[in-house]
Short mmCIF file of C-alpha atoms in Angstrom, two decimals:
data_model
loop_
_atom_site.label_atom_id
_atom_site.label_comp_id
_atom_site.label_asym_id
_atom_site.label_seq_id
_atom_site.Cartn_x
_atom_site.Cartn_y
_atom_site.Cartn_z
CA GLY K 29 -61.38 65.58 -123.43
CA ALA K 30 -61.11 66.04 -127.17
CA VAL K 31 -64.14 64.72 -129.02
CA VAL K 32 -64.27 63.69 -132.65
CA SER K 33 -67.50 62.81 -134.38
CA GLN K 34 -68.18 60.99 -137.62
CA HIS K 35 -71.27 61.03 -139.73
CA PRO K 36 -72.90 58.85 -140.75
CA SER K 37 -72.20 55.95 -138.42
CA ARG K 38 -73.54 53.47 -140.94
CA VAL K 39 -74.29 53.80 -144.62
CA ILE K 40 -75.44 51.39 -147.30
CA CYS K 41 -75.07 52.42 -150.90
CA LYS K 42 -75.33 50.87 -154.33
CA SER K 43 -72.38 50.10 -156.56
CA GLY K 44 -71.38 53.04 -158.67
CA THR K 45 -72.63 55.71 -156.32
CA SER K 46 -70.54 58.03 -154.18
CA VAL K 47 -70.61 58.33 -150.42
CA LYS K 48 -69.36 61.18 -148.26
CA ILE K 49 -68.21 60.67 -144.69
CA GLU K 50 -67.69 63.63 -142.38
CA CYS K 51 -65.22 63.89 -139.56
CA ARG K 52 -65.51 66.75 -137.09
CA SER K 53 -63.45 67.79 -134.11
CA LEU K 54 -66.07 69.14 -131.76
CA ASP K 55 -64.15 70.98 -129.10
CA PHE K 56 -60.77 71.68 -130.60
CA GLN K 57 -59.15 72.77 -133.81
CA ALA K 58 -57.32 69.94 -135.50
CA THR K 59 -54.20 70.80 -137.44
CA THR K 60 -54.12 67.36 -138.94
CA MET K 61 -56.72 64.71 -139.61
CA PHE K 62 -56.09 61.11 -140.54
CA TRP K 63 -58.30 58.66 -142.40
CA TYR K 64 -58.04 54.95 -141.73
CA ARG K 65 -59.67 51.86 -143.07
CA GLN K 66 -60.18 48.74 -141.02
CA PHE K 67 -61.25 45.29 -142.19
CA PRO K 68 -62.92 42.88 -139.76
CA LYS K 69 -60.59 41.64 -137.05
CA GLN K 70 -57.68 43.50 -138.55
CA SER K 71 -55.64 46.53 -137.63
CA LEU K 72 -56.00 50.06 -138.92
CA MET K 73 -54.63 50.91 -142.32
CA LEU K 74 -53.75 54.55 -142.80
CA MET K 75 -55.23 55.85 -146.03
CA ALA K 76 -54.24 59.50 -145.98
CA THR K 77 -53.17 62.44 -143.87
CA SER K 78 -54.77 65.82 -144.39
CA ASN K 79 -53.91 69.27 -143.18
CA GLU K 80 -56.37 72.14 -143.26
CA GLY K 81 -56.20 74.07 -146.50
CA SER K 82 -53.78 71.78 -148.28
CA LYS K 83 -53.96 68.62 -150.35
CA ALA K 84 -54.06 65.32 -148.55
CA THR K 85 -51.06 63.03 -148.52
CA TYR K 86 -52.09 59.55 -149.56
CA GLU K 87 -50.43 56.34 -148.55
CA GLN K 88 -48.99 54.06 -151.17
CA GLY K 89 -51.66 52.03 -152.89
CA VAL K 90 -54.53 54.35 -152.00
CA GLU K 91 -56.17 55.89 -155.05
CA LYS K 92 -56.57 59.62 -154.50
CA ASP K 93 -59.16 59.92 -157.26
CA LYS K 94 -61.28 57.27 -155.66
CA PHE K 95 -60.97 58.42 -152.07
CA LEU K 96 -61.37 62.18 -152.18
CA ILE K 97 -60.38 64.00 -149.05
CA ASN K 98 -61.26 67.58 -148.32
CA HIS K 99 -60.06 69.37 -145.19
CA ALA K 100 -61.88 72.65 -145.56
CA SER K 101 -61.55 73.88 -142.01
CA LEU K 102 -59.74 73.15 -138.78
CA THR K 103 -62.76 71.24 -137.51
CA LEU K 104 -64.00 69.36 -140.57
CA SER K 105 -62.56 66.82 -142.97
CA THR K 106 -64.56 64.77 -145.44
CA LEU K 107 -63.81 61.50 -147.19
CA THR K 108 -65.76 60.78 -150.37
CA VAL K 109 -65.69 57.26 -151.73
CA THR K 110 -66.40 57.69 -155.43
CA SER K 111 -67.93 55.07 -157.70
CA ALA K 112 -68.15 52.68 -154.79
CA HIS K 113 -67.67 48.95 -155.29
CA PRO K 114 -68.50 46.09 -152.92
CA GLU K 115 -64.79 45.72 -152.12
CA ASP K 116 -64.89 49.25 -150.69
CA SER K 117 -67.14 47.94 -147.93
CA SER K 118 -65.23 48.50 -144.73
CA PHE K 119 -65.04 50.39 -141.46
CA TYR K 120 -63.65 53.88 -142.00
CA ILE K 121 -62.22 55.75 -139.03
CA CYS K 122 -60.92 59.27 -138.81
CA SER K 123 -58.71 60.80 -136.18
CA ALA K 124 -57.68 64.34 -135.41
CA SER K 125 -54.52 65.71 -133.96
CA LEU K 126 -53.53 69.00 -132.43
CA GLY K 127 -50.05 68.45 -133.75
CA HIS K 128 -49.03 66.91 -130.46
CA LEU K 129 -48.57 63.28 -129.67
CA GLU K 130 -52.07 61.89 -129.33
CA GLN K 131 -54.66 61.24 -131.96
CA TYR K 132 -58.33 61.47 -131.07
CA PHE K 133 -60.51 59.03 -132.93
CA GLY K 134 -64.00 59.24 -134.27
CA PRO K 135 -66.44 56.37 -133.65
CA GLY K 136 -66.10 55.09 -137.20
CA THR K 137 -68.39 54.69 -140.19
CA ARG K 138 -69.51 51.29 -141.41
CA LEU K 139 -69.83 51.39 -145.21
CA THR K 140 -71.62 48.62 -147.03
CA VAL K 141 -71.72 48.70 -150.82
CA THR K 142 -74.32 46.44 -152.41
CA SER X 2 -47.44 49.68 -143.49
CA GLN X 3 -47.77 47.75 -140.26
CA GLN X 4 -44.65 47.29 -138.26
CA GLY X 5 -45.99 46.40 -134.86
CA GLU X 6 -46.83 42.88 -133.90
CA GLU X 7 -48.91 42.17 -130.87
CA ASP X 8 -48.61 38.97 -128.96
CA PRO X 9 -50.78 37.12 -128.29
CA GLN X 10 -53.32 37.68 -131.05
CA ALA X 11 -56.09 36.57 -128.73
CA LEU X 12 -56.26 36.21 -124.97
CA SER X 13 -59.05 34.86 -122.81
CA ILE X 14 -58.94 35.24 -119.03
CA GLN X 15 -61.22 35.25 -115.99
CA GLU X 16 -62.30 38.39 -114.21
CA GLY X 17 -59.78 39.41 -111.58
CA GLU X 18 -56.81 37.97 -113.42
CA ASN X 19 -54.08 40.07 -114.96
CA ALA X 20 -53.73 40.38 -118.73
CA THR X 21 -50.42 40.99 -120.42
CA MET X 22 -50.06 41.93 -124.06
CA ASN X 23 -46.82 42.47 -125.90
CA CYS X 24 -45.89 44.60 -128.87
CA SER X 25 -42.77 44.49 -130.98
CA TYR X 26 -41.68 47.01 -133.56
CA LYS X 27 -38.92 47.37 -136.09
CA THR X 28 -37.71 50.94 -136.46
CA SER X 29 -36.63 53.62 -134.01
CA ILE X 30 -39.45 55.51 -132.36
CA ASN X 31 -40.22 58.77 -130.59
CA ASN X 32 -42.98 57.21 -128.55
CA LEU X 33 -45.27 54.20 -128.38
CA GLN X 34 -48.97 54.38 -127.68
CA TRP X 35 -51.58 51.86 -126.65
CA TYR X 36 -55.19 52.14 -127.78
CA ARG X 37 -58.31 50.18 -127.05
CA GLN X 38 -61.14 49.42 -129.44
CA ASN X 39 -64.49 47.98 -128.52
CA SER X 40 -66.10 45.91 -131.25
CA GLY X 41 -67.25 48.07 -134.14
CA ARG X 42 -66.27 51.29 -132.45
CA GLY X 43 -63.55 53.90 -132.65
CA LEU X 44 -60.31 53.79 -130.73
CA VAL X 45 -59.62 55.19 -127.30
CA HIS X 46 -56.17 56.35 -126.33
CA LEU X 47 -54.96 54.55 -123.20
CA ILE X 48 -51.40 55.53 -122.54
CA LEU X 49 -48.31 56.96 -124.24
CA ILE X 50 -44.75 56.13 -123.33
CA ARG X 51 -41.85 58.10 -124.70
CA SER X 52 -38.69 56.52 -125.99
CA ASN X 53 -36.71 57.73 -122.98
CA GLU X 54 -39.16 56.21 -120.51
CA ARG X 55 -39.10 52.61 -119.32
CA GLU X 56 -42.35 52.26 -117.42
CA LYS X 57 -45.57 54.14 -117.02
CA HIS X 58 -48.72 53.62 -114.97
CA SER X 59 -52.28 54.77 -115.40
CA GLY X 60 -54.84 53.30 -113.04
CA ARG X 61 -54.90 49.54 -113.62
CA LEU X 62 -52.65 49.87 -116.65
CA ARG X 63 -48.91 49.42 -116.62
CA VAL X 64 -46.82 49.87 -119.75
CA THR X 65 -43.17 49.03 -120.17
CA LEU X 66 -40.86 49.90 -123.02
CA ASP X 67 -37.57 48.25 -123.88
CA THR X 68 -36.01 50.13 -126.77
CA SER X 69 -33.05 47.76 -126.93
CA LYS X 70 -35.44 44.91 -127.70
CA LYS X 71 -37.87 47.15 -129.58
CA SER X 72 -40.75 45.87 -127.52
CA SER X 73 -43.44 47.06 -125.16
CA SER X 74 -45.90 45.37 -122.88
CA LEU X 75 -49.30 46.40 -121.59
CA LEU X 76 -50.44 44.92 -118.31
CA ILE X 77 -54.03 45.24 -117.16
CA THR X 78 -54.36 44.29 -113.52
CA ALA X 79 -57.49 42.93 -111.83
CA SER X 80 -59.28 42.66 -115.15
CA ARG X 81 -63.02 43.24 -115.49
CA ALA X 82 -65.52 42.01 -118.05
CA ALA X 83 -65.69 45.59 -119.34
CA ASP X 84 -62.03 45.33 -120.34
CA THR X 85 -63.07 43.00 -123.15
CA ALA X 86 -61.86 44.73 -126.32
CA SER X 87 -59.07 44.77 -128.87
CA TYR X 88 -55.86 46.47 -127.86
CA PHE X 89 -53.47 48.02 -130.36
CA CYS X 90 -50.01 49.44 -130.04
CA ALA X 91 -48.93 52.24 -132.34
CA THR X 92 -45.51 53.71 -132.80
CA ASP X 93 -44.63 57.25 -133.72
CA GLY X 94 -41.30 57.51 -135.42
CA SER X 95 -41.99 60.68 -137.37
CA GLU X 96 -39.69 63.65 -137.33
CA ARG X 97 -40.87 66.75 -135.53
CA GLY X 98 -43.76 68.33 -137.36
CA ASN X 99 -47.48 68.34 -137.53
CA ASN X 100 -48.03 65.06 -139.33
CA ARG X 101 -47.52 62.52 -136.60
CA LYS X 102 -48.20 59.39 -138.57
CA LEU X 103 -48.67 56.34 -136.40
CA ILE X 104 -47.72 52.83 -137.43
CA TRP X 105 -50.11 50.27 -136.04
CA GLY X 106 -49.74 46.79 -134.71
CA LEU X 107 -52.12 43.98 -135.54
CA GLY X 108 -53.87 44.01 -132.18
CA THR X 109 -54.65 41.64 -129.36
CA SER X 110 -58.22 40.59 -128.82
CA LEU X 111 -58.85 40.31 -125.07
CA GLY X 112 -61.84 38.49 -123.67
CA VAL X 113 -62.53 38.73 -119.93
CA ASN X 114 -65.02 36.17 -118.68
CA PRO X 115 -67.20 37.15 -115.73
#
């Protein structure tokens, strides 16, 4: 089956620093990757949709200058949380799609900003 | 934005019993998908049902879709302790294209007691 990895799985950073999270599709080329945020015991909130080689489409209320998304290749997308604040602490999940109906999810990254 | 609502929000049953979760949505859809999430982990795709289908089976899973009521149900038969997880429905109402944005429900937390 399609496998998506995320790195790191957990990260702790200090306020004001930037953190980069990688999302890779390991055995397929993803035309589209999605970035989600999930708070404890809540559902997924779509942050942005990215296609390889083009700018990401951000959902309403998501600051594109704060959450930088780069989709440099068909197997790699990165999310950089810039100038992190404690309220950015969350579980970030990526998914990848072949352009068909299913999304394949990464295992998530737990970000803690101190 | 979230449009799906799962019911119940939490469900606790004994091993061997059946578990039924419901999902309602608001807009027209192309398909509805069910995903499972173990605590602190990524999501696993369980089953997809298209808007022109009424019922679908996969192992111990049975999904129904009633587009007139804009609702779906997920039945897990002969539950096991390993079925303990959160279950989310997600609807795909996007037009044909590569960006198949899913709209997520709030999830049902299922606990199966051994």
